[in-house]
Short mmCIF file of C-alpha atoms in Angstrom, two decimals:
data_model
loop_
_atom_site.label_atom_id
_atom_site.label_comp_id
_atom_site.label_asym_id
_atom_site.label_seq_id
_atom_site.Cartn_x
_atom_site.Cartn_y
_atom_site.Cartn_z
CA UNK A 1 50.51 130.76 79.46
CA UNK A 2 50.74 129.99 75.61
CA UNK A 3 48.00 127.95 74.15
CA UNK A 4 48.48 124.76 72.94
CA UNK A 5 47.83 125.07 69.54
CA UNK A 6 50.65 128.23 69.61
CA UNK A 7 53.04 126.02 71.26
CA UNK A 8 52.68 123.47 68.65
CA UNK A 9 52.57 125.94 66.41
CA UNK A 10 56.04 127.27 67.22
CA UNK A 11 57.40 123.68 68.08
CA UNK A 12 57.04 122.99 64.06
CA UNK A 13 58.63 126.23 62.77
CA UNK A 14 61.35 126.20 64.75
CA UNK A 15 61.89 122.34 64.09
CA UNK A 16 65.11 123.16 61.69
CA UNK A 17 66.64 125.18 64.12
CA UNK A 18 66.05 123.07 67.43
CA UNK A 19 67.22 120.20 65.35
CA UNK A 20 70.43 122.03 64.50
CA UNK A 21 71.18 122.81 68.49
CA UNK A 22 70.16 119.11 69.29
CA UNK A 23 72.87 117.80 67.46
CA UNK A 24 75.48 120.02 68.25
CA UNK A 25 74.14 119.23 72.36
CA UNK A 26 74.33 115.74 71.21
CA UNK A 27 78.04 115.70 70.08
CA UNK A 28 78.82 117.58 73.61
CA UNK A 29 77.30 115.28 75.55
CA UNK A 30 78.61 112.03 73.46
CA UNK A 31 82.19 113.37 72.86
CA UNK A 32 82.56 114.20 76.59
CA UNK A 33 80.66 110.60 77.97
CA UNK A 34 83.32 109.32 76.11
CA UNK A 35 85.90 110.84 77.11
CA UNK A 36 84.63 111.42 80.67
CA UNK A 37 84.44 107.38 80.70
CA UNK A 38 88.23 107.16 79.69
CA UNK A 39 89.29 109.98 82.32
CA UNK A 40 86.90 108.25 84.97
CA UNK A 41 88.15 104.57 84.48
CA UNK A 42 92.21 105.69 84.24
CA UNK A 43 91.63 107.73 87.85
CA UNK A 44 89.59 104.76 89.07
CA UNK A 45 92.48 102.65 88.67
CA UNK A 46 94.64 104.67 90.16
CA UNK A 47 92.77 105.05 93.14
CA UNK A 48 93.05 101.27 93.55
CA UNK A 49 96.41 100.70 92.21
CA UNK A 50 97.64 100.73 96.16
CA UNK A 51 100.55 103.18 94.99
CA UNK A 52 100.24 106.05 97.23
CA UNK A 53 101.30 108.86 94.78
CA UNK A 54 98.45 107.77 92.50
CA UNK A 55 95.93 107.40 94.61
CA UNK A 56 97.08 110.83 95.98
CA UNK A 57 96.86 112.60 92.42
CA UNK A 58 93.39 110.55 92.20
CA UNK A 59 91.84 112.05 95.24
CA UNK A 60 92.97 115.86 94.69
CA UNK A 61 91.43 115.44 91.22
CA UNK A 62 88.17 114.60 92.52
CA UNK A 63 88.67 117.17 95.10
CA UNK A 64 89.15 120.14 92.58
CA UNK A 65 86.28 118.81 90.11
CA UNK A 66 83.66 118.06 92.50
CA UNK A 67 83.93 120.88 94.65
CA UNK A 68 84.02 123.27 91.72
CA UNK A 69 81.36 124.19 89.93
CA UNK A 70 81.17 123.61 86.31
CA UNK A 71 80.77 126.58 84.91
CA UNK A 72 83.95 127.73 86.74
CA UNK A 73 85.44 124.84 84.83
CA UNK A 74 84.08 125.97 81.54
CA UNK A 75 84.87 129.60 81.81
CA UNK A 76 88.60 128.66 83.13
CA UNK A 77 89.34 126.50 80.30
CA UNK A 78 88.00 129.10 77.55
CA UNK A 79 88.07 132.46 79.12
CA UNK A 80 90.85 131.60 81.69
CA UNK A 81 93.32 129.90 79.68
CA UNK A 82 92.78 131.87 76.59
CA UNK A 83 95.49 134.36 77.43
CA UNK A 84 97.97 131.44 76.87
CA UNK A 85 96.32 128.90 74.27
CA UNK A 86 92.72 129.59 72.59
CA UNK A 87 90.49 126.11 72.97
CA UNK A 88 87.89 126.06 70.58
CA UNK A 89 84.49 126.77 72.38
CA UNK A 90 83.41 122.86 71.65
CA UNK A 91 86.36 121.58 72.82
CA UNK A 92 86.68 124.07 75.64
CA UNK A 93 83.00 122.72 76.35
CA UNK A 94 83.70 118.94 75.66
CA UNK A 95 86.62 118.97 77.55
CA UNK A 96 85.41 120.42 80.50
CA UNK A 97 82.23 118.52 80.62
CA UNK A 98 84.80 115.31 80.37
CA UNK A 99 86.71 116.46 83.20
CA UNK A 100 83.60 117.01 85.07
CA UNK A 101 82.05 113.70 84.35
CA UNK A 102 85.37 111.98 84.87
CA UNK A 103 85.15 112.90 88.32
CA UNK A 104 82.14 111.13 88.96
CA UNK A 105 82.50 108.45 86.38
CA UNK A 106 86.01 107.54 88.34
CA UNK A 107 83.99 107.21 91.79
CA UNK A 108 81.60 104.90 90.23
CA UNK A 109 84.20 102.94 88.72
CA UNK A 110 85.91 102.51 91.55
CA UNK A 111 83.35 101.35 93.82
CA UNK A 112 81.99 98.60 91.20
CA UNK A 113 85.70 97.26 90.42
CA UNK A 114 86.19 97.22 94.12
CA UNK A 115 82.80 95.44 94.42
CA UNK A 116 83.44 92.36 92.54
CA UNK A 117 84.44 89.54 94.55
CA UNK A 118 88.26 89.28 95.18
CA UNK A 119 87.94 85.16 94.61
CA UNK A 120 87.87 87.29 90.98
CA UNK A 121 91.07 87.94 90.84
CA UNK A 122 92.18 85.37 92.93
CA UNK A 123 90.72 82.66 90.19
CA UNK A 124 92.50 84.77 87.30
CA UNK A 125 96.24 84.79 88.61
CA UNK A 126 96.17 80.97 89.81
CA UNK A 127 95.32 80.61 85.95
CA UNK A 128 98.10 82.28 85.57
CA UNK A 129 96.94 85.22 83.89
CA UNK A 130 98.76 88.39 85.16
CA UNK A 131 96.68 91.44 87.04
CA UNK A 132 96.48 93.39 84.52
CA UNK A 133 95.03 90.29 82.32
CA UNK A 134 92.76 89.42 85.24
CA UNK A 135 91.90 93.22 85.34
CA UNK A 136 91.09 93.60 81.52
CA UNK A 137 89.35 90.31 80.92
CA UNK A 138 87.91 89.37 84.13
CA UNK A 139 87.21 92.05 86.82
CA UNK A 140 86.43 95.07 84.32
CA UNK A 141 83.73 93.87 82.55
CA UNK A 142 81.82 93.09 85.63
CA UNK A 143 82.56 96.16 87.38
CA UNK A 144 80.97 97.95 84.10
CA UNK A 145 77.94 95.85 84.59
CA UNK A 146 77.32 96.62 87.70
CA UNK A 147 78.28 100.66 86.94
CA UNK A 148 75.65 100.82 84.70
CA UNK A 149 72.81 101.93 86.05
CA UNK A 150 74.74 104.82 88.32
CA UNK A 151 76.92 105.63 84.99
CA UNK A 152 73.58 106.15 83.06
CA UNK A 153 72.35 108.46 85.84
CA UNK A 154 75.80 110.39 85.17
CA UNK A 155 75.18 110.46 81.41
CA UNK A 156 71.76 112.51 81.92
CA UNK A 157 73.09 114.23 84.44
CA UNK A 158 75.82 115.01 81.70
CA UNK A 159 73.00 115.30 78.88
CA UNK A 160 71.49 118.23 80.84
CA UNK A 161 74.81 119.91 82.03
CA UNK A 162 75.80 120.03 78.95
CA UNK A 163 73.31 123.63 78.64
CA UNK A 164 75.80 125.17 80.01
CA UNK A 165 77.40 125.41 77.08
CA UNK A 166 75.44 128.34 76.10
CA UNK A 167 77.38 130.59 78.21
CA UNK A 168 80.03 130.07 76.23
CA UNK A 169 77.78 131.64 72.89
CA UNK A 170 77.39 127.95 71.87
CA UNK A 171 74.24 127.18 69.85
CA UNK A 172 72.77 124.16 71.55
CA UNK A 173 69.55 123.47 73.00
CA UNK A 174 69.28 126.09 75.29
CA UNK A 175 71.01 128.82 73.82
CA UNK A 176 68.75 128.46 71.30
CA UNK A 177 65.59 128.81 73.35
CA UNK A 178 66.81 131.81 75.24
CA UNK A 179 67.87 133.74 72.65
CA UNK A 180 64.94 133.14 70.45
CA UNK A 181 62.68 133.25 73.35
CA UNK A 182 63.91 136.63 74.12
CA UNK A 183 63.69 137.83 70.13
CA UNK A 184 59.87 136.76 70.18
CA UNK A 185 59.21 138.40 73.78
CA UNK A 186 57.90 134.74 74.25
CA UNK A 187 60.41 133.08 76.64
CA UNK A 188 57.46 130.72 77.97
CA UNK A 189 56.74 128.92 74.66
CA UNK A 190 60.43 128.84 73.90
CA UNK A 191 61.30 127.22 77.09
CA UNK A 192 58.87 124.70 77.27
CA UNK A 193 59.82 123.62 73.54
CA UNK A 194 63.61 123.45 74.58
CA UNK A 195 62.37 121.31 77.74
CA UNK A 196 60.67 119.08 75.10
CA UNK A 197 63.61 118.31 73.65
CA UNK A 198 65.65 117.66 76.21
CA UNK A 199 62.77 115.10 78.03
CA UNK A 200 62.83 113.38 74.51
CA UNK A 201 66.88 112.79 74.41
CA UNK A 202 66.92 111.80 78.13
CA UNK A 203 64.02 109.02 77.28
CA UNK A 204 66.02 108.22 73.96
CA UNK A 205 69.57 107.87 76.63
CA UNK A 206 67.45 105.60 79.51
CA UNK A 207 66.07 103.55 76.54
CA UNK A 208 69.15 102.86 75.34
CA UNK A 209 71.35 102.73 79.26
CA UNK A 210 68.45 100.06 79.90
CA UNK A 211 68.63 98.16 76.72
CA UNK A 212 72.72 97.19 77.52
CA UNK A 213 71.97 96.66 81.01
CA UNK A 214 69.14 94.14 79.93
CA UNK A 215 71.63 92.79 77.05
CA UNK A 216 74.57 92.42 79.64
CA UNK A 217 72.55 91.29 82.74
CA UNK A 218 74.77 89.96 84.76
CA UNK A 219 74.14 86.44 86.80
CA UNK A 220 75.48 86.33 89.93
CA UNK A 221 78.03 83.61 91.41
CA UNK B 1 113.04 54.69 90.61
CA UNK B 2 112.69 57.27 93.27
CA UNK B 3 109.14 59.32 92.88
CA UNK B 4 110.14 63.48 91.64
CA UNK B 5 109.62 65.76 94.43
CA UNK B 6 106.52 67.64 92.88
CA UNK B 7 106.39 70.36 96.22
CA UNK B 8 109.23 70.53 99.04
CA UNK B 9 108.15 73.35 101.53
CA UNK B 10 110.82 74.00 104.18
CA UNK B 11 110.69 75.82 107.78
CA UNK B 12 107.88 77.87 105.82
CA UNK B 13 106.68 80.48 108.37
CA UNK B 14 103.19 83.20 107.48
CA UNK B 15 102.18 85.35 110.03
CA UNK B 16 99.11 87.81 109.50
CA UNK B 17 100.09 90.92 111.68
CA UNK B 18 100.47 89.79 115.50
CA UNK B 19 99.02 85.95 113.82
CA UNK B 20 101.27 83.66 113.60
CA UNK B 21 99.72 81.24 110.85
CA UNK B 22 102.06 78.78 109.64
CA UNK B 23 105.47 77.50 112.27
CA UNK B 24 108.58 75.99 110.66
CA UNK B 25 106.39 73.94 108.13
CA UNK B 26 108.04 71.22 106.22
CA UNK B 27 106.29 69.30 103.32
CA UNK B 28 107.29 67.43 100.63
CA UNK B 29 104.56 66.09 98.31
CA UNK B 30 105.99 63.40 95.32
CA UNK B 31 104.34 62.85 92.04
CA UNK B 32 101.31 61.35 91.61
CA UNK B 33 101.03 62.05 95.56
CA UNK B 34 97.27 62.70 96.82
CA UNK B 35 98.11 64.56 100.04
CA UNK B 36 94.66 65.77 102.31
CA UNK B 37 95.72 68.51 105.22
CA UNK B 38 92.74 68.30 107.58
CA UNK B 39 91.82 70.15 111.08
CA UNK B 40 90.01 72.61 112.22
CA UNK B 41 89.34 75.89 110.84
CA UNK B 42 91.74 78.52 111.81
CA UNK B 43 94.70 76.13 111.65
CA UNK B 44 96.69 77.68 108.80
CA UNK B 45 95.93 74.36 106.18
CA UNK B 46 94.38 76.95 103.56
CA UNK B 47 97.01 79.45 104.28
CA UNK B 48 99.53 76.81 103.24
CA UNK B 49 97.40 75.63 100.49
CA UNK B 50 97.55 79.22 99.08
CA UNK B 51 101.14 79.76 100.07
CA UNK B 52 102.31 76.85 97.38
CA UNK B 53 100.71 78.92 94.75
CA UNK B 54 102.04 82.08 96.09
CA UNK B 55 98.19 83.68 96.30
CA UNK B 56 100.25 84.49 100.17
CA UNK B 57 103.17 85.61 100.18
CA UNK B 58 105.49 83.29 103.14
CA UNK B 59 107.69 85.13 105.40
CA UNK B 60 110.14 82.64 105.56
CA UNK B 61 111.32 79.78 104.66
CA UNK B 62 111.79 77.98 101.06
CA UNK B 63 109.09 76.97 98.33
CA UNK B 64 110.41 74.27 95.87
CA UNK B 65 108.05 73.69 93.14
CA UNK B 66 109.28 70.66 90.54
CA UNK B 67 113.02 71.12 92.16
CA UNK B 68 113.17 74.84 91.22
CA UNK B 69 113.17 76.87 94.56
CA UNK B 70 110.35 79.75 93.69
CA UNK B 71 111.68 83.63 94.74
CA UNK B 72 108.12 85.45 94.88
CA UNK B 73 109.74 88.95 93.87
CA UNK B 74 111.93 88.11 91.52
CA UNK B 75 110.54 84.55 89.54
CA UNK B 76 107.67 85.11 87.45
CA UNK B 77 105.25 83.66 89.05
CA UNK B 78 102.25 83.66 86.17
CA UNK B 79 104.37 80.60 85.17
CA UNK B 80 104.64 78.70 87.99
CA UNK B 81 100.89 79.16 88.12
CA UNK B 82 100.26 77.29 85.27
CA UNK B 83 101.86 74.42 86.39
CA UNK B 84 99.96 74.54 89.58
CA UNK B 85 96.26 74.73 89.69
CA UNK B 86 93.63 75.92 92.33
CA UNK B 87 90.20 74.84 92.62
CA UNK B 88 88.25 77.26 95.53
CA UNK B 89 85.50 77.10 97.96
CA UNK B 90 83.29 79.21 96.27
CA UNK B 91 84.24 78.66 92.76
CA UNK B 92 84.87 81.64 91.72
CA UNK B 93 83.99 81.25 88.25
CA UNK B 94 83.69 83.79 85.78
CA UNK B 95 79.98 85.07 85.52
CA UNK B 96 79.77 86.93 82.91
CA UNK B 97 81.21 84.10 80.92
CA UNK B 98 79.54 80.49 79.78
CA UNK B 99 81.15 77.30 80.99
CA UNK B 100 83.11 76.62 77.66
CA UNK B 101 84.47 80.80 77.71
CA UNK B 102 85.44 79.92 81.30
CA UNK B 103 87.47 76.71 80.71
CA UNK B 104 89.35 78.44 77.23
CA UNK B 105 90.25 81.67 78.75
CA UNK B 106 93.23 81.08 80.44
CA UNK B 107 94.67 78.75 77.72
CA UNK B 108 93.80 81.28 75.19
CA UNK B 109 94.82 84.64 76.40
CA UNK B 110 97.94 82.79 78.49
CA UNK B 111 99.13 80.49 76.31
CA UNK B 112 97.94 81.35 73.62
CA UNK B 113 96.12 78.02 72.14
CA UNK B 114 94.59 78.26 69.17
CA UNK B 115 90.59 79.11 70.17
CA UNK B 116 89.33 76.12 68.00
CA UNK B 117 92.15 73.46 69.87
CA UNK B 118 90.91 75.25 73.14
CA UNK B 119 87.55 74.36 72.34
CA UNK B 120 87.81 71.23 71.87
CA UNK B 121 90.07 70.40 74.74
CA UNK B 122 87.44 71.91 76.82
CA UNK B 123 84.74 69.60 75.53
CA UNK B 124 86.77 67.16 76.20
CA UNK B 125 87.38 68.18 79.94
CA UNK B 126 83.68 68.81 80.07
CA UNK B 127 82.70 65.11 79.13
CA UNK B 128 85.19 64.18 81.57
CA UNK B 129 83.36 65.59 84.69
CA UNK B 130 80.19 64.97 83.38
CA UNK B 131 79.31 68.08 82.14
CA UNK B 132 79.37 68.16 78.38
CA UNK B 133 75.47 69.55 78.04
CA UNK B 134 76.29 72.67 80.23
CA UNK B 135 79.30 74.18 77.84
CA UNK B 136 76.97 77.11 76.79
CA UNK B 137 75.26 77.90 79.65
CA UNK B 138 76.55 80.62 82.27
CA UNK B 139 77.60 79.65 85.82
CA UNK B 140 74.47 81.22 87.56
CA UNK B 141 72.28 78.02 85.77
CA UNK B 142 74.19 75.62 87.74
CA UNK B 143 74.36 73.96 90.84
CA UNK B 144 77.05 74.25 92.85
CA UNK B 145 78.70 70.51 92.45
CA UNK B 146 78.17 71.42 88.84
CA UNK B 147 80.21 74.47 89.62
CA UNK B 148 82.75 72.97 91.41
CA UNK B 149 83.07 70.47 88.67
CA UNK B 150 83.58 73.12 86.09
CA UNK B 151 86.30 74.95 87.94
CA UNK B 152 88.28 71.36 88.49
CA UNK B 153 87.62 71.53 84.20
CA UNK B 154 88.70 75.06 84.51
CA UNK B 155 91.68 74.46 85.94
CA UNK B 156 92.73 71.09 84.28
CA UNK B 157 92.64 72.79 80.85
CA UNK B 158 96.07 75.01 81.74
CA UNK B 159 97.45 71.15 81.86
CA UNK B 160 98.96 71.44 85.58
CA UNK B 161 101.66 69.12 86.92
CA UNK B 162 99.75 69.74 90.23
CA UNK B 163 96.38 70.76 91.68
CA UNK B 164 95.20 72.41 94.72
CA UNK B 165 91.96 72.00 96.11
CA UNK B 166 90.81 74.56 99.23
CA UNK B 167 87.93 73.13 101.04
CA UNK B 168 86.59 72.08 97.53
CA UNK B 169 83.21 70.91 98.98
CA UNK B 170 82.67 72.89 101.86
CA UNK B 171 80.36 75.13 100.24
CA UNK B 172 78.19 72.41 98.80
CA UNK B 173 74.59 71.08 99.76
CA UNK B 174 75.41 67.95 101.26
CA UNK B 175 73.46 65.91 98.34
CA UNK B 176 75.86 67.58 95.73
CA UNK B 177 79.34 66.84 97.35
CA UNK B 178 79.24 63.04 96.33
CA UNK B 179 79.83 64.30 92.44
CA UNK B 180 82.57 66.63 93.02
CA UNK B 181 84.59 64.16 95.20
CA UNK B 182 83.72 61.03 92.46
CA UNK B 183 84.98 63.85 89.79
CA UNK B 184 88.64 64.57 92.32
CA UNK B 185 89.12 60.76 93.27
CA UNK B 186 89.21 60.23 89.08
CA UNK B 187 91.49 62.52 88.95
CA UNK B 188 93.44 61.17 91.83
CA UNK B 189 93.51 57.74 89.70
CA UNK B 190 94.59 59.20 86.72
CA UNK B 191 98.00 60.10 89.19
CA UNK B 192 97.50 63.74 89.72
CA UNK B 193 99.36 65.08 91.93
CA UNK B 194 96.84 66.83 94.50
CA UNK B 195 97.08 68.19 97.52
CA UNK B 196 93.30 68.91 99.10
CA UNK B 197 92.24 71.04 102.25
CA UNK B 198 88.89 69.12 103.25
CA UNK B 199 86.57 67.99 106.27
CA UNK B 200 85.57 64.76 104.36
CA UNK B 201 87.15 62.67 106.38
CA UNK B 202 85.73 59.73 104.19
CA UNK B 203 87.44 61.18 100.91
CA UNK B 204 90.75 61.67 103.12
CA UNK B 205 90.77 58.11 104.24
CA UNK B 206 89.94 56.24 100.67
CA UNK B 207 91.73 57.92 98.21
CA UNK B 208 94.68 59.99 100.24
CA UNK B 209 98.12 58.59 100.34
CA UNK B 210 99.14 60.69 103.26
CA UNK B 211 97.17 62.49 105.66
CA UNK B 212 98.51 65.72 107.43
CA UNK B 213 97.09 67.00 110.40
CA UNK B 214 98.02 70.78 111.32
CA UNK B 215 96.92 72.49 114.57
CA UNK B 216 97.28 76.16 115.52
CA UNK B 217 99.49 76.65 112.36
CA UNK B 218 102.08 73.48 112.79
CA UNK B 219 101.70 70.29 111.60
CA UNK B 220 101.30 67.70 114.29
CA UNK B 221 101.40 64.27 112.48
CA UNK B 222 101.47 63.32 109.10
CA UNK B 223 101.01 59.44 107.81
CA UNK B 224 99.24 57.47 105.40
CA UNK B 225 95.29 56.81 105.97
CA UNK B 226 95.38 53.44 107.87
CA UNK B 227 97.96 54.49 110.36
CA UNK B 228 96.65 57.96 111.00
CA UNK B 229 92.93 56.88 111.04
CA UNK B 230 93.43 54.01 112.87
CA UNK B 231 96.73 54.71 115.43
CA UNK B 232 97.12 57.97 115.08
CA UNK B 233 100.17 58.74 117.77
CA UNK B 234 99.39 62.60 119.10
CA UNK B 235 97.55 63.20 121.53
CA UNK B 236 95.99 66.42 119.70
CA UNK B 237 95.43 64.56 116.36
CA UNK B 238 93.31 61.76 118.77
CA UNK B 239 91.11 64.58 120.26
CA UNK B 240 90.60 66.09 117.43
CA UNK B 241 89.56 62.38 115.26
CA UNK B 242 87.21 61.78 118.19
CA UNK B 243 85.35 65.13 117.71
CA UNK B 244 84.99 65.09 113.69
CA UNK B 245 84.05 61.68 114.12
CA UNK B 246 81.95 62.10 116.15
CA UNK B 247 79.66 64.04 113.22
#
């Protein structure tokens, strides 16, 4: 075991360089919540549209993704597909953290927008605001309340899947450590830094999941 | 002058699978009409309540709302709904929203009134049922007559030709139905046209011009207050006065 004083030692000189891989494991994770949020809510409402096609393409998407792993996903959409289009390794990363997350993101959805009360939508059209109105304005931003705490579950889970990266000959967090834990025959110190990191961004992400969920608490009928 | 025909529901029929709901209803219901369907639970008066705002689609039959007969597939029925509006058991107000954000919304994003008019209309609407202190508060910091007495406000500030009320007070403590039913017989004075699914029997008798009784999905005597309280002519409508009556 490395001595304190070494690992704090190391933590400092390699601040530059951590720092570097954090933010680049930062944009992946951010850029594919995002985007993962978009996929999820679009196949969300498709499962619940009641139009069988949809719900069909809905369900074999969350199929493929979830029973998949994701570094099958990652290597398909950089190695796999390079032979006919080359994706950038942070998009080819991004994108199939997104499509990952979607997956997930979409179940959640779907079980919070079918959670809120149907009087809902009921009160919404004999307003006469249309479904989609009652939809945007009324039944979504509920549902999102109520997805929060499982979404911000996803977005560590996303946070930390997001390593995977590496095998892709990204520099993020844990490419980092690796390969300069395997330079300084140290892998220990290395590894315990990068896990340092990581515990710090997932306390920075659960501050700031239970900040809007405080901010947005919802009241109930 | 002869009174506009507000609702005229003819040989309306609603079945739910192998439940046959509503039989061969006919209804008219004239301006400034206050028309209370009572009986017992499970005898299609909400079902009919929610068929004249098309929230149920009938099977058959004909709708006429203000002397325009209403085609559910092809009329656009976001419209209509304006002119008609629902008050509900439970409420069903917006949560996430304060009182005033739940009485503008539909004016706003459906009509498109100007947010500061909408604002003030809704004051206004809130004064009316009493409520003026709660326009910033959310929903969950009421009681439920305050509620109810919101989503009558709620509903009043699309400007409907006609309201609906579905078992308005049913869900109420008993000490808190008293304010809701002050805030509807107002309304009834003002010459609203409303038609009301209740148990208050009381309400029904004082401010209703015509009573309908339905049982097992028909209607089995209709008539104004004194008549049907006090000679009602089925035998089903005097079984079932002597049981709520009995309460």
């Amino acid at each position: 075991m490395p001595s304190f004083s070494h690992f704090f030692e190391v933590l400092i000189d390699t601040k530059d360089v951590f720092l570097k891989a954090m933010l680049l494991t930062l944009e992946l994770t951010v850029v594919s919540i995002l985007i993962g949020i978009v996929i999820g809510l679009f196949f969300a409402l498709m499962k619940i549209s009641k139009i069988k096609v949809l719900e069909l393409i809905s369900d074999v998407y969350v199929f493929l993704v979830r029973g998949t792993p994701l570094i099958v996903q990652i290597f398909i959409l950089y190695f796999g597909l390079s032979g006919i289009f080359l994706i950038p390794d942070f998009w080819a990363a991004s994108l199939a953290l997104a499509l990952h997350n979607g997956a997930y993101i979409s179940e959640i959805l779907r079980g919070t927008i079918q959670g809120v009360d149907k009087g809902q939508m009921e009160a919404g059209r004999s307003l006469g605001m249309t479904k989609v109105l009652t939809l945007r304005r009324i039944i979504l931003p509920q549902a999102f309340r109520r997805a929060l705490p499982p979404l911000g579950n996803q977005f560590i889970i996303g946070l930390k899947d997001s390593s995977l990266a590496a095998f892709i000959s990204m520099n993020e967090l844990f490419n980092v450590a690796t390969t300069l834990g395997s330079n300084n025959f140290d892998e220990m110190t290395y590894l315990l830094i990068v896990a340092v990191y990581y515990l710090v961004l997932v306390a920075l992400l659960t501050f700031i999941v239970n900040r809007l969920e405080k901010k947005l608490a919802i009241s109930d009928r | 002058m002869e009174a506009k025909e507000m609702i005229k529901v003819n040989q309306l029929n609603k079945s739910f699978g192998e439940l046959h709901v509503l039989k061969n209803i006919d209804m008219t219901v004239y301006e400034s009409d206050v028309v209370c369907l009572i009986g017992s639970s499970g005898s299609g008066k909400s079902t009919l309540l929610r068929c004249l705002n098309f929230l149920e689609r009938k099977d058959s039959g004909s709708i006429i709302i203000e002397g325009k007969e209403v085609d559910p597939s092809n009329d656009d029925l976001n419209k209509i709904r304006e002119k008609v509006g629902m008050v509900f058991q439970h409420f069903n107000l917006f949560p996430h929203k304060t009182v005033l954000e739940n009485i503008i919304e539909a004016p706003v994003m459906v009509k498109g009134v100007d947010k500061k008019v909408a604002t003030s209309k809704a004051k206004e609407l809130l004064e009316k049922v009493g409520l003026e202190d709660k326009a910033d508060v959310f929903p969950n910091k009421l009681s439920g007559g305050q509620k109810q007495r919101v989503a009558i406000a709620r509903a009043l500030a699309m400007e409907p030709d006609i309201m609906l009320f579905d078992e308005p007070t049913s869900a109420l403590d008993p000490e808190l139905v008293g304010e809701v039913l002050t805030t509807m017989k107002e309304l009834a004075n003002e010459g609203m046209t409303m038609v009301v699914v209740t148990h208050e029997m009381g309400f029904a008798r004082e401010v209703a011009d015509w009573i309908v009784y339905m049982n097992d999905g028909e209607i089995i005597e209709r008539g104004d207050p004194e008549q049907f309280f006090e000679h009602p002519k089925e035998e089903r409508t005097q079984e079932f006065l002597k049981t709520t009556m009995l309460k």
